[in-house]
Amino acid sequence: MRQRSDVVVVGGGIIGSSIAYRLASEGVQVTIIERDSVGNHASGYALGLLNPTNEAGKIEILNHRSFKMHKEMLDVVQEESGVDAQVLRMPHIELALDESEIPSLMSEVDRINEFDEFSSRWMEPDEIHKLEPRISKDIYGGILVEDVIMLDSYNLTLATAQAAESRGVEIVLSEATGVVYEKDRAIGVQLGNEEISCDSVVLALGPWSGTASLWTDIDIPIVPQKGEIVRVEGFNPPLGFHLHGNALGSSCSVVQKADGATWLAATSEDGRGFDMTPSLAAMETLSQRGTRIMPELESHQLVLHTACMRPVAADGEPIIGGVPGKDGLFTATGTGGKGILMGPVIGKAISDLVQHGITDLPIEEFSLERFTNQSD
Ligand SMILES: Cc1cc2nc3c(=O)[nH]c(=O)nc-3n(C[C@H](O)[C@H](O)[C@H](O)COP(=O)(O)OP(=O)(O)OC[C@H]3O[C@@H](n4cnc5c(N)ncnc54)[C@H](O)[C@@H]3O)c2cc1C
C-alpha cells in the first residue's frame, strides 16, 4: 500500500470507482479503500437501467448529463479494463396499468421530448400488443421511450475500477476507520493502526455513509433502503423492451438482460437496517407484479434472488460536495435508485471540486450543507 496519495476515496462501489476514474483520467494519484470487494453491494446488484427520463425535478439535468457521459465513456472503460459491461440499448415502455394513469403518463411525452437524445410518444393498447403480444391485455396504453440503456451493474463497476487501476489508481482492500485531520483540514485516512496520508479525502460509503458522521463532526443523514430483485428464466423469443408499470400499486420493471434471464425489479423497504437477506415475501410480490405485466411469467422458474441497500438521504436527493467546516473533505452518496446512472456526473463534479474548488455542474442544491442549514 502507498503511504501517500493525492486523494483517498473511501468506498469501491460505482460512486467511489467513478470518482477515482475521473480523477485519475485528469492526472491525479488516487487510492481507493474498500473493505469488502469492488461492487459487492448495491453497485453490483442493481437492475442496471440507465434511464434519465423517468424522473423530473431538480435532479433531471444531472441525470441527463450523466447519461450522455455514459454513452461517451462506456466503450472506453470496457476497452481499458477488458470487462464486458453487457450493454444493451432497448426501448422503454411505461405502461398505464390503470385508467387513472393515462393523463399523467400522456403529459410525460412532451417533457421527455425536450431532451435531444430521447424520443417519446403515446401508444394505444393495440399498438403495444402489435409490438409485444405477450404484454397483459389488461392495459390502457403506455408511452414508448427510445432508447434507454440496460447493462450489468457489477461488470460496469468492475470495469470502472479496473480502468481506474490502469490509469494508476491503487485499490486497497481494507476498512477505513477514520479521517486524519490537521486542524480542520483532512490530511489522511485511518485504517485501524495504519494511516495513508493525502491532500483530499472523498467519502463514498453508500448506505454506510451515516457511520462516517463520527469522522466528520457533522451528521450525514443517510439510511439504507432494502431493495430486492428476482431473476427468472428468459422469454423465447427474447423480450426486447424494458417494461415498467405501477403493478398492483408498486413500481415494477420486467426486462430480459444480456445474461438471458428476465429480471423483476425491485422492492423498496425502509427501516430494515442492514438486513440483506432475500425474503419470501419479496419474491412473491415481485412475481405477482411481474405477472401483472407479462402473464406468461407465471410459469417461469426462479434463477436468482438478490437483496441489497440503496443509500437514501433524509430528503431523497443525493449529497454531492464538500463537508462543511472541513477543508479537503468531500462526500458523494444518497443516490437512491439512480447511482449507476449518476456515476459519471458525480465523478466529474467531485473531481472538479477536489482539483479546482468549483464545478460548472448544477450541484448547489445537493450539498450536505442543506441539512446543517435546516437545523440552524
Ligand atoms: C434493488 C436495486 C436496484 C437498483 N437499480 C438501479 C438501476 O437500475 N439504475 C441505477 O442507476 N441505480 C440503481 N440502483 C441504485 C444503485 O445501485 C445505488 O444508488 C448505487 O449502487 C450506490 O452506489 P455507492 O457506490 O454509493 O454504494 P455501494 O455500492 O453500497 O458502495 C459503497 C461501498 O463502500 C464500502 N464501504 C462502506 N464502509 C466502508 C469503510 N468503512 N471502509 C471501506 N469501505 C467501506 C462498502 O463495502 C461498499 O462497497 C438500484 C439499487 C437497488 C438496491
Tab-separated table of C-alpha atoms and ligand atoms in Angstrom:
chain	number	residue	atom	x	y	z
A	1	MET	CA	0.000	0.000	0.000
A	2	ARG	CA	1.213	3.507	-0.834
A	3	GLN	CA	1.839	5.588	2.266
A	4	ARG	CA	0.632	8.670	0.433
A	5	SER	CA	-1.737	9.560	-2.392
A	6	ASP	CA	-3.056	12.870	-3.715
A	7	VAL	CA	-6.621	11.717	-2.987
A	8	VAL	CA	-8.021	8.825	-0.950
A	9	VAL	CA	-11.520	7.667	-1.908
A	10	VAL	CA	-13.291	5.528	0.688
A	11	GLY	CA	-15.732	3.055	-0.907
A	12	GLY	CA	-15.357	0.929	-4.014
A	13	GLY	CA	-18.954	0.994	-5.273
A	14	ILE	CA	-19.946	2.710	-8.526
A	15	ILE	CA	-19.651	6.159	-6.923
A	16	GLY	CA	-16.154	5.723	-5.454
A	17	SER	CA	-14.929	3.972	-8.612
A	18	SER	CA	-16.343	6.664	-10.912
A	19	ILE	CA	-14.750	9.436	-8.847
A	20	ALA	CA	-11.391	7.653	-8.809
A	21	TYR	CA	-11.587	7.025	-12.555
A	22	ARG	CA	-12.307	10.654	-13.314
A	23	LEU	CA	-9.571	11.987	-11.030
A	24	ALA	CA	-7.019	9.532	-12.435
A	25	SER	CA	-8.016	10.464	-16.003
A	26	GLU	CA	-7.068	14.022	-15.096
A	27	GLY	CA	-3.643	13.021	-13.778
A	28	VAL	CA	-4.421	12.834	-10.043
A	29	GLN	CA	-2.930	9.998	-7.976
A	30	VAL	CA	-5.745	8.143	-6.175
A	31	THR	CA	-6.114	5.308	-3.679
A	32	ILE	CA	-9.482	3.579	-3.189
A	33	ILE	CA	-10.119	1.969	0.196
A	34	GLU	CA	-12.767	-0.777	0.026
A	35	ARG	CA	-13.492	-3.038	2.964
A	36	ASP	CA	-15.211	-5.892	1.078
A	37	SER	CA	-14.595	-6.068	-2.654
A	38	VAL	CA	-15.350	-3.741	-5.536
A	39	GLY	CA	-19.056	-3.706	-6.469
A	40	ASN	CA	-20.036	-6.122	-3.733
A	41	HIS	CA	-23.114	-4.182	-2.599
A	42	ALA	CA	-25.861	-2.197	-4.386
A	43	SER	CA	-23.474	-1.291	-7.191
A	44	GLY	CA	-23.121	-4.959	-8.030
A	45	TYR	CA	-26.758	-5.994	-7.595
A	46	ALA	CA	-28.711	-3.144	-9.172
A	47	LEU	CA	-31.047	-3.616	-12.104
A	48	GLY	CA	-28.568	-1.792	-14.338
A	49	LEU	CA	-31.045	0.552	-16.013
A	50	LEU	CA	-29.761	3.880	-17.329
A	51	ASN	CA	-32.898	5.919	-17.894
A	52	PRO	CA	-32.788	9.641	-17.096
A	53	THR	CA	-36.307	10.237	-18.443
A	54	ASN	CA	-38.284	8.771	-15.576
A	55	GLU	CA	-37.655	11.489	-13.011
A	56	ALA	CA	-38.496	15.179	-13.294
A	57	GLY	CA	-37.347	17.871	-10.870
A	58	LYS	CA	-34.035	19.377	-9.898
A	59	ILE	CA	-32.059	16.156	-10.473
A	60	GLU	CA	-33.198	15.855	-14.104
A	61	ILE	CA	-30.338	17.863	-15.636
A	62	LEU	CA	-27.668	15.896	-13.786
A	63	ASN	CA	-29.301	12.597	-14.771
A	64	HIS	CA	-29.353	13.542	-18.463
A	65	ARG	CA	-25.790	14.823	-18.336
A	66	SER	CA	-24.677	11.563	-16.760
A	67	PHE	CA	-26.498	9.509	-19.394
A	68	LYS	CA	-24.617	11.383	-22.124
A	69	MET	CA	-21.342	10.818	-20.287
A	70	HIS	CA	-22.084	7.088	-20.012
A	71	LYS	CA	-22.594	6.963	-23.788
A	72	GLU	CA	-19.217	8.644	-24.312
A	73	MET	CA	-17.395	6.526	-21.728
A	74	LEU	CA	-18.838	3.017	-21.954
A	75	ASP	CA	-16.668	1.810	-24.845
A	76	VAL	CA	-13.545	3.416	-23.393
A	77	VAL	CA	-13.993	1.972	-19.918
A	78	GLN	CA	-14.750	-1.517	-21.269
A	79	GLU	CA	-11.739	-1.393	-23.578
A	80	GLU	CA	-9.356	-0.136	-20.908
A	81	SER	CA	-10.486	-2.771	-18.406
A	82	GLY	CA	-11.207	-5.698	-20.710
A	83	VAL	CA	-14.511	-6.139	-18.813
A	84	ASP	CA	-17.722	-6.513	-20.823
A	85	ALA	CA	-20.468	-4.472	-19.135
A	86	GLN	CA	-23.109	-6.341	-21.199
A	87	VAL	CA	-24.582	-3.160	-22.597
A	88	LEU	CA	-27.931	-3.350	-24.397
A	89	ARG	CA	-29.862	-0.446	-25.866
A	90	MET	CA	-33.593	-1.009	-25.855
A	91	PRO	CA	-36.897	0.860	-25.979
A	92	HIS	CA	-38.632	1.513	-22.682
A	93	ILE	CA	-42.410	1.188	-22.398
A	94	GLU	CA	-44.065	2.844	-19.416
A	95	LEU	CA	-47.420	1.091	-19.164
A	96	ALA	CA	-50.712	2.501	-17.935
A	97	LEU	CA	-51.990	-0.454	-15.923
A	98	ASP	CA	-54.836	1.622	-14.513
A	99	GLU	CA	-57.085	4.010	-16.434
A	100	SER	CA	-56.394	6.796	-13.934
A	101	GLU	CA	-52.727	6.859	-15.007
A	102	ILE	CA	-53.461	7.891	-18.622
A	103	PRO	CA	-53.425	11.720	-18.208
A	104	SER	CA	-50.228	11.866	-16.174
A	105	LEU	CA	-48.414	9.453	-18.483
A	106	MET	CA	-49.557	11.329	-21.599
A	107	SER	CA	-48.229	14.544	-20.118
A	108	GLU	CA	-44.786	12.969	-19.714
A	109	VAL	CA	-44.321	12.724	-23.501
A	110	ASP	CA	-43.647	16.449	-24.007
A	111	ARG	CA	-41.279	16.626	-21.043
A	112	ILE	CA	-39.226	13.685	-22.346
A	113	ASN	CA	-39.161	15.008	-25.923
A	114	GLU	CA	-37.489	18.189	-24.699
A	115	PHE	CA	-34.262	16.218	-24.368
A	116	ASP	CA	-32.469	15.707	-27.710
A	117	GLU	CA	-31.284	12.182	-27.098
A	118	PHE	CA	-34.777	10.767	-26.494
A	119	SER	CA	-37.997	10.498	-28.432
A	120	SER	CA	-41.253	9.504	-26.846
A	121	ARG	CA	-44.862	9.004	-27.888
A	122	TRP	CA	-48.142	7.728	-26.527
A	123	MET	CA	-49.266	4.286	-27.720
A	124	GLU	CA	-52.744	2.807	-27.575
A	125	PRO	CA	-53.083	-0.778	-26.269
A	126	ASP	CA	-53.427	-2.364	-29.737
A	127	GLU	CA	-50.195	-0.723	-30.904
A	128	ILE	CA	-48.387	-2.000	-27.808
A	129	HIS	CA	-49.707	-5.516	-28.442
A	130	LYS	CA	-48.520	-5.355	-32.040
A	131	LEU	CA	-45.017	-4.644	-30.723
A	132	GLU	CA	-45.169	-7.287	-27.972
A	133	PRO	CA	-48.253	-9.546	-27.901
A	134	ARG	CA	-47.206	-11.183	-24.629
A	135	ILE	CA	-47.862	-7.998	-22.613
A	136	SER	CA	-51.025	-8.242	-20.492
A	137	LYS	CA	-54.254	-7.483	-22.367
A	138	ASP	CA	-55.412	-5.575	-19.289
A	139	ILE	CA	-53.613	-2.292	-20.092
A	140	TYR	CA	-54.747	1.231	-21.021
A	141	GLY	CA	-51.835	2.246	-23.254
A	142	GLY	CA	-48.385	3.493	-22.465
A	143	ILE	CA	-45.509	5.676	-23.549
A	144	LEU	CA	-42.653	4.478	-25.669
A	145	VAL	CA	-39.220	5.977	-24.940
A	146	GLU	CA	-36.386	5.313	-27.380
A	147	ASP	CA	-33.767	4.193	-26.261
A	148	VAL	CA	-32.609	3.502	-22.704
A	149	ILE	CA	-29.507	1.516	-21.736
A	150	MET	CA	-29.525	-1.729	-19.792
A	151	LEU	CA	-26.247	-3.154	-18.509
A	152	ASP	CA	-24.741	-5.331	-15.832
A	153	SER	CA	-24.044	-3.033	-12.894
A	154	TYR	CA	-21.456	-5.346	-11.321
A	155	ASN	CA	-19.488	-5.548	-14.564
A	156	LEU	CA	-19.745	-1.786	-15.036
A	157	THR	CA	-18.448	-1.109	-11.523
A	158	LEU	CA	-15.614	-3.596	-12.024
A	159	ALA	CA	-14.834	-2.130	-15.452
A	160	THR	CA	-14.710	1.391	-13.987
A	161	ALA	CA	-12.481	0.333	-11.083
A	162	GLN	CA	-10.144	-1.672	-13.316
A	163	ALA	CA	-9.955	1.104	-15.910
A	164	ALA	CA	-9.084	3.411	-12.999
A	165	GLU	CA	-6.338	0.963	-11.962
A	166	SER	CA	-4.976	1.016	-15.491
A	167	ARG	CA	-4.696	4.794	-15.030
A	168	GLY	CA	-2.680	4.398	-11.826
A	169	VAL	CA	-5.346	4.090	-9.105
A	170	GLU	CA	-4.422	1.747	-6.259
A	171	ILE	CA	-7.233	-0.310	-4.719
A	172	VAL	CA	-6.625	-1.317	-1.110
A	173	LEU	CA	-8.971	-3.882	0.438
A	174	SER	CA	-9.193	-2.634	3.990
A	175	GLU	CA	-11.648	-0.917	6.307
A	176	ALA	CA	-11.352	2.831	6.782
A	177	THR	CA	-11.830	3.666	10.446
A	178	GLY	CA	-11.465	7.430	10.464
A	179	VAL	CA	-10.262	10.613	8.818
A	180	VAL	CA	-6.994	12.201	9.954
A	181	TYR	CA	-7.047	15.983	10.372
A	182	GLU	CA	-4.551	18.781	10.838
A	183	LYS	CA	-6.680	21.489	12.425
A	184	ASP	CA	-9.785	21.368	10.198
A	185	ARG	CA	-8.038	20.032	7.121
A	186	ALA	CA	-8.349	16.354	6.123
A	187	ILE	CA	-4.826	15.020	5.613
A	188	GLY	CA	-5.322	11.281	5.641
A	189	VAL	CA	-7.419	8.204	6.272
A	190	GLN	CA	-7.014	5.807	9.132
A	191	LEU	CA	-7.112	2.047	8.509
A	192	GLY	CA	-7.023	0.628	12.012
A	193	ASN	CA	-3.413	1.079	13.155
A	194	GLU	CA	-2.271	2.202	9.734
A	195	GLU	CA	-2.663	5.533	8.029
A	196	ILE	CA	-2.499	6.788	4.486
A	197	SER	CA	-1.816	10.467	4.024
A	198	CYS	CA	-3.242	12.632	1.260
A	199	ASP	CA	-4.327	16.120	0.243
A	200	SER	CA	-8.042	15.283	-0.054
A	201	VAL	CA	-10.425	12.581	1.169
A	202	VAL	CA	-13.637	11.559	-0.599
A	203	LEU	CA	-16.227	9.567	1.336
A	204	ALA	CA	-18.297	7.330	-0.967
A	205	LEU	CA	-19.609	4.827	1.550
A	206	GLY	CA	-23.059	4.351	0.038
A	207	PRO	CA	-25.605	3.284	2.676
A	208	TRP	CA	-22.860	3.222	5.324
A	209	SER	CA	-22.282	6.967	4.929
A	210	GLY	CA	-24.038	7.645	8.229
A	211	THR	CA	-21.152	5.861	10.010
A	212	ALA	CA	-18.802	8.498	8.661
A	213	SER	CA	-20.723	11.123	10.662
A	214	LEU	CA	-18.450	10.058	13.526
A	215	TRP	CA	-15.435	11.080	11.454
A	216	THR	CA	-16.788	14.401	10.218
A	217	ASP	CA	-18.378	16.036	13.318
A	218	ILE	CA	-21.461	16.549	11.194
A	219	ASP	CA	-24.451	14.319	10.551
A	220	ILE	CA	-24.533	12.658	7.137
A	221	PRO	CA	-28.244	11.771	7.089
A	222	ILE	CA	-28.202	8.599	5.029
A	223	VAL	CA	-30.182	5.460	5.752
A	224	PRO	CA	-30.170	2.083	3.970
A	225	GLN	CA	-33.267	1.160	1.962
A	226	LYS	CA	-33.593	-2.536	1.199
A	227	GLY	CA	-34.195	-3.476	-2.433
A	228	GLU	CA	-34.745	-6.963	-3.813
A	229	ILE	CA	-34.657	-8.289	-7.361
A	230	VAL	CA	-35.826	-11.654	-8.675
A	231	ARG	CA	-34.372	-13.188	-11.841
A	232	VAL	CA	-36.409	-15.861	-13.617
A	233	GLU	CA	-35.990	-17.795	-16.853
A	234	GLY	CA	-35.891	-15.700	-20.012
A	235	PHE	CA	-38.545	-15.475	-22.712
A	236	ASN	CA	-38.281	-17.301	-26.001
A	237	PRO	CA	-38.245	-15.371	-28.298
A	238	PRO	CA	-36.450	-12.835	-26.077
A	239	LEU	CA	-38.250	-9.758	-24.769
A	240	GLY	CA	-36.716	-6.724	-26.475
A	241	PHE	CA	-38.097	-3.957	-24.225
A	242	HIS	CA	-37.693	-2.595	-20.740
A	243	LEU	CA	-41.273	-2.713	-19.453
A	244	HIS	CA	-42.254	-0.708	-16.415
A	245	GLY	CA	-45.548	-0.064	-14.690
A	246	ASN	CA	-47.266	0.573	-11.436
A	247	ALA	CA	-48.274	-3.039	-10.932
A	248	LEU	CA	-50.614	-3.831	-8.041
A	249	GLY	CA	-49.801	-0.411	-6.573
A	250	SER	CA	-46.000	-0.625	-6.782
A	251	SER	CA	-43.296	0.074	-9.306
A	252	CYS	CA	-42.133	-2.940	-11.308
A	253	SER	CA	-39.650	-3.440	-14.142
A	254	VAL	CA	-39.676	-6.511	-16.367
A	255	VAL	CA	-36.644	-6.857	-18.610
A	256	GLN	CA	-34.654	-9.606	-20.240
A	257	LYS	CA	-30.976	-8.830	-19.850
A	258	ALA	CA	-27.832	-9.984	-21.632
A	259	ASP	CA	-27.487	-12.880	-19.162
A	260	GLY	CA	-30.675	-14.293	-20.763
A	261	ALA	CA	-32.700	-14.095	-17.540
A	262	THR	CA	-35.778	-11.940	-17.038
A	263	TRP	CA	-35.280	-9.537	-14.142
A	264	LEU	CA	-38.226	-8.413	-11.991
A	265	ALA	CA	-37.287	-5.283	-10.051
A	266	ALA	CA	-37.486	-4.079	-7.404
A	267	THR	CA	-38.863	-3.815	-3.877
A	268	SER	CA	-38.227	-0.805	-1.588
A	269	GLU	CA	-38.304	-1.296	2.159
A	270	ASP	CA	-37.293	1.270	4.748
A	271	GLY	CA	-36.448	0.607	8.387
A	272	ARG	CA	-34.795	-2.798	7.875
A	273	GLY	CA	-31.311	-1.646	8.861
A	274	PHE	CA	-28.656	-3.625	7.010
A	275	ASP	CA	-30.757	-6.781	6.617
A	276	MET	CA	-29.532	-8.178	3.298
A	277	THR	CA	-31.413	-11.461	3.343
A	278	PRO	CA	-33.670	-12.103	0.350
A	279	SER	CA	-37.210	-12.635	1.642
A	280	LEU	CA	-40.004	-14.930	0.554
A	281	ALA	CA	-42.449	-12.013	0.740
A	282	ALA	CA	-40.390	-10.003	-1.774
A	283	MET	CA	-40.148	-12.969	-4.113
A	284	GLU	CA	-43.905	-13.408	-4.077
A	285	THR	CA	-44.687	-9.747	-4.513
A	286	LEU	CA	-42.234	-9.307	-7.417
A	287	SER	CA	-43.562	-12.399	-9.101
A	288	GLN	CA	-47.163	-11.101	-8.785
A	289	ARG	CA	-46.213	-7.656	-10.102
A	290	GLY	CA	-44.240	-9.176	-12.979
A	291	THR	CA	-47.113	-11.468	-13.919
A	292	ARG	CA	-49.487	-8.481	-13.921
A	293	ILE	CA	-47.321	-7.043	-16.736
A	294	MET	CA	-46.358	-10.283	-18.547
A	295	PRO	CA	-48.806	-13.073	-17.602
A	296	GLU	CA	-46.569	-15.761	-19.149
A	297	LEU	CA	-44.112	-15.180	-16.292
A	298	GLU	CA	-46.300	-17.292	-14.045
A	299	SER	CA	-44.613	-20.423	-15.394
A	300	HIS	CA	-41.024	-19.094	-15.376
A	301	GLN	CA	-38.666	-20.769	-12.892
A	302	LEU	CA	-36.564	-18.783	-10.424
A	303	VAL	CA	-32.907	-18.254	-11.402
A	304	LEU	CA	-31.605	-15.913	-8.677
A	305	HIS	CA	-32.953	-13.685	-5.915
A	306	THR	CA	-30.819	-10.838	-4.511
A	307	ALA	CA	-31.129	-8.129	-1.861
A	308	CYS	CA	-29.006	-5.027	-1.279
A	309	MET	CA	-29.197	-1.493	0.106
A	310	ARG	CA	-29.861	1.827	-1.604
A	311	PRO	CA	-28.257	4.842	0.109
A	312	VAL	CA	-31.123	7.255	0.777
A	313	ALA	CA	-30.864	10.771	2.236
A	314	ALA	CA	-33.463	12.292	4.538
A	315	ASP	CA	-34.976	14.298	1.626
A	316	GLY	CA	-34.432	11.627	-1.028
A	317	GLU	CA	-31.921	13.688	-3.029
A	318	PRO	CA	-28.217	12.897	-3.450
A	319	ILE	CA	-25.482	14.503	-1.376
A	320	ILE	CA	-22.584	15.731	-3.528
A	321	GLY	CA	-19.880	18.129	-2.410
A	322	GLY	CA	-17.627	19.323	0.379
A	323	VAL	CA	-18.160	18.565	4.058
A	324	PRO	CA	-18.923	21.879	5.781
A	325	GLY	CA	-16.222	23.063	8.164
A	326	LYS	CA	-13.611	20.616	6.848
A	327	ASP	CA	-11.118	21.509	4.133
A	328	GLY	CA	-10.153	18.774	1.710
A	329	LEU	CA	-13.064	16.531	2.721
A	330	PHE	CA	-15.839	15.609	0.273
A	331	THR	CA	-18.743	13.219	0.169
A	332	ALA	CA	-20.902	11.689	-2.552
A	333	THR	CA	-23.835	9.479	-1.651
A	334	GLY	CA	-27.626	9.344	-1.344
A	335	THR	CA	-28.070	8.235	-4.944
A	336	GLY	CA	-31.048	6.016	-4.033
A	337	GLY	CA	-32.223	4.101	-7.093
A	338	LYS	CA	-30.112	6.147	-9.534
A	339	GLY	CA	-26.486	5.575	-8.528
A	340	ILE	CA	-25.487	3.526	-11.553
A	341	LEU	CA	-26.851	6.248	-13.812
A	342	MET	CA	-25.248	9.042	-11.779
A	343	GLY	CA	-21.702	7.624	-11.527
A	344	PRO	CA	-20.081	9.661	-14.326
A	345	VAL	CA	-21.637	13.024	-13.435
A	346	ILE	CA	-20.770	12.618	-9.750
A	347	GLY	CA	-17.261	11.564	-10.785
A	348	LYS	CA	-16.840	14.809	-12.687
A	349	ALA	CA	-18.428	17.001	-10.007
A	350	ILE	CA	-16.198	15.675	-7.226
A	351	SER	CA	-13.096	15.693	-9.422
A	352	ASP	CA	-13.750	19.365	-10.265
A	353	LEU	CA	-14.255	20.277	-6.599
A	354	VAL	CA	-11.179	18.389	-5.416
A	355	GLN	CA	-8.926	19.961	-8.042
A	356	HIS	CA	-10.386	23.422	-8.559
A	357	GLY	CA	-12.829	24.003	-5.688
A	358	ILE	CA	-15.603	24.695	-8.200
A	359	THR	CA	-17.660	22.902	-10.840
A	360	ASP	CA	-19.917	24.059	-13.651
A	361	LEU	CA	-22.355	21.216	-12.891
A	362	PRO	CA	-25.558	22.299	-11.102
A	363	ILE	CA	-24.924	20.606	-7.757
A	364	GLU	CA	-25.533	23.538	-5.347
A	365	GLU	CA	-28.850	22.069	-4.220
A	366	PHE	CA	-27.243	18.744	-3.380
A	367	SER	CA	-24.742	19.953	-0.782
A	368	LEU	CA	-24.533	18.413	2.677
A	369	GLU	CA	-24.929	21.977	3.935
A	370	ARG	CA	-28.654	21.916	3.131
A	371	PHE	CA	-29.186	19.727	6.210
A	372	THR	CA	-26.999	21.812	8.528
A	373	ASN	CA	-28.808	24.985	7.445
A	374	GLN	CA	-32.138	23.339	8.287
A	375	SER	CA	-31.158	22.631	11.887
A	376	ASP	CA	-29.673	26.124	12.493
B	1	LIG	C1	-32.570	-3.282	-5.951
B	1	LIG	C2	-31.839	-2.084	-6.504
B	1	LIG	C3	-31.925	-1.789	-7.862
B	1	LIG	C4	-31.255	-0.681	-8.377
B	1	LIG	N1	-31.334	-0.425	-9.714
B	1	LIG	C5	-30.693	0.651	-10.225
B	1	LIG	C6	-30.730	0.909	-11.607
B	1	LIG	O1	-31.328	0.158	-12.381
B	1	LIG	N2	-30.096	2.031	-12.087
B	1	LIG	C7	-29.426	2.871	-11.257
B	1	LIG	O2	-28.893	3.879	-11.734
B	1	LIG	N3	-29.336	2.623	-9.922
B	1	LIG	C8	-29.951	1.539	-9.394
B	1	LIG	N4	-29.894	1.284	-8.061
B	1	LIG	C9	-29.182	2.234	-7.198
B	1	LIG	C10	-27.686	1.979	-7.152
B	1	LIG	O3	-27.427	0.600	-7.039
B	1	LIG	C11	-27.065	2.726	-5.960
B	1	LIG	O4	-27.501	4.069	-5.935
B	1	LIG	C12	-25.537	2.719	-6.080
B	1	LIG	O5	-25.071	1.404	-6.296
B	1	LIG	C13	-24.881	3.294	-4.821
B	1	LIG	O6	-23.500	3.240	-5.062
B	1	LIG	P1	-22.450	3.582	-3.908
B	1	LIG	O7	-21.114	3.423	-4.511
B	1	LIG	O8	-22.818	4.887	-3.296
B	1	LIG	O9	-22.753	2.494	-2.783
B	1	LIG	P2	-22.328	0.953	-2.623
B	1	LIG	O10	-22.463	0.216	-3.885
B	1	LIG	O11	-23.064	0.443	-1.448
B	1	LIG	O12	-20.786	1.057	-2.295
B	1	LIG	C14	-20.313	1.589	-1.078
B	1	LIG	C15	-19.038	0.837	-0.745
B	1	LIG	O13	-18.437	1.416	0.407
B	1	LIG	C16	-17.813	0.368	1.116
B	1	LIG	N5	-17.583	0.790	2.498
B	1	LIG	C17	-18.502	1.128	3.423
B	1	LIG	N6	-17.916	1.476	4.560
B	1	LIG	C18	-16.578	1.350	4.366
B	1	LIG	C19	-15.430	1.558	5.190
B	1	LIG	N7	-15.540	1.981	6.463
B	1	LIG	N8	-14.209	1.339	4.660
B	1	LIG	C20	-14.069	0.921	3.372
B	1	LIG	N9	-15.116	0.708	2.557
B	1	LIG	C21	-16.358	0.911	3.047
B	1	LIG	C22	-18.800	-0.778	1.011
B	1	LIG	O14	-18.177	-2.035	1.257
B	1	LIG	C23	-19.284	-0.627	-0.417
B	1	LIG	O15	-18.566	-1.446	-1.324
B	1	LIG	C24	-30.511	0.161	-7.513
B	1	LIG	C25	-30.424	-0.144	-6.162
B	1	LIG	C26	-31.067	-1.268	-5.652
B	1	LIG	C27	-30.932	-1.608	-4.203
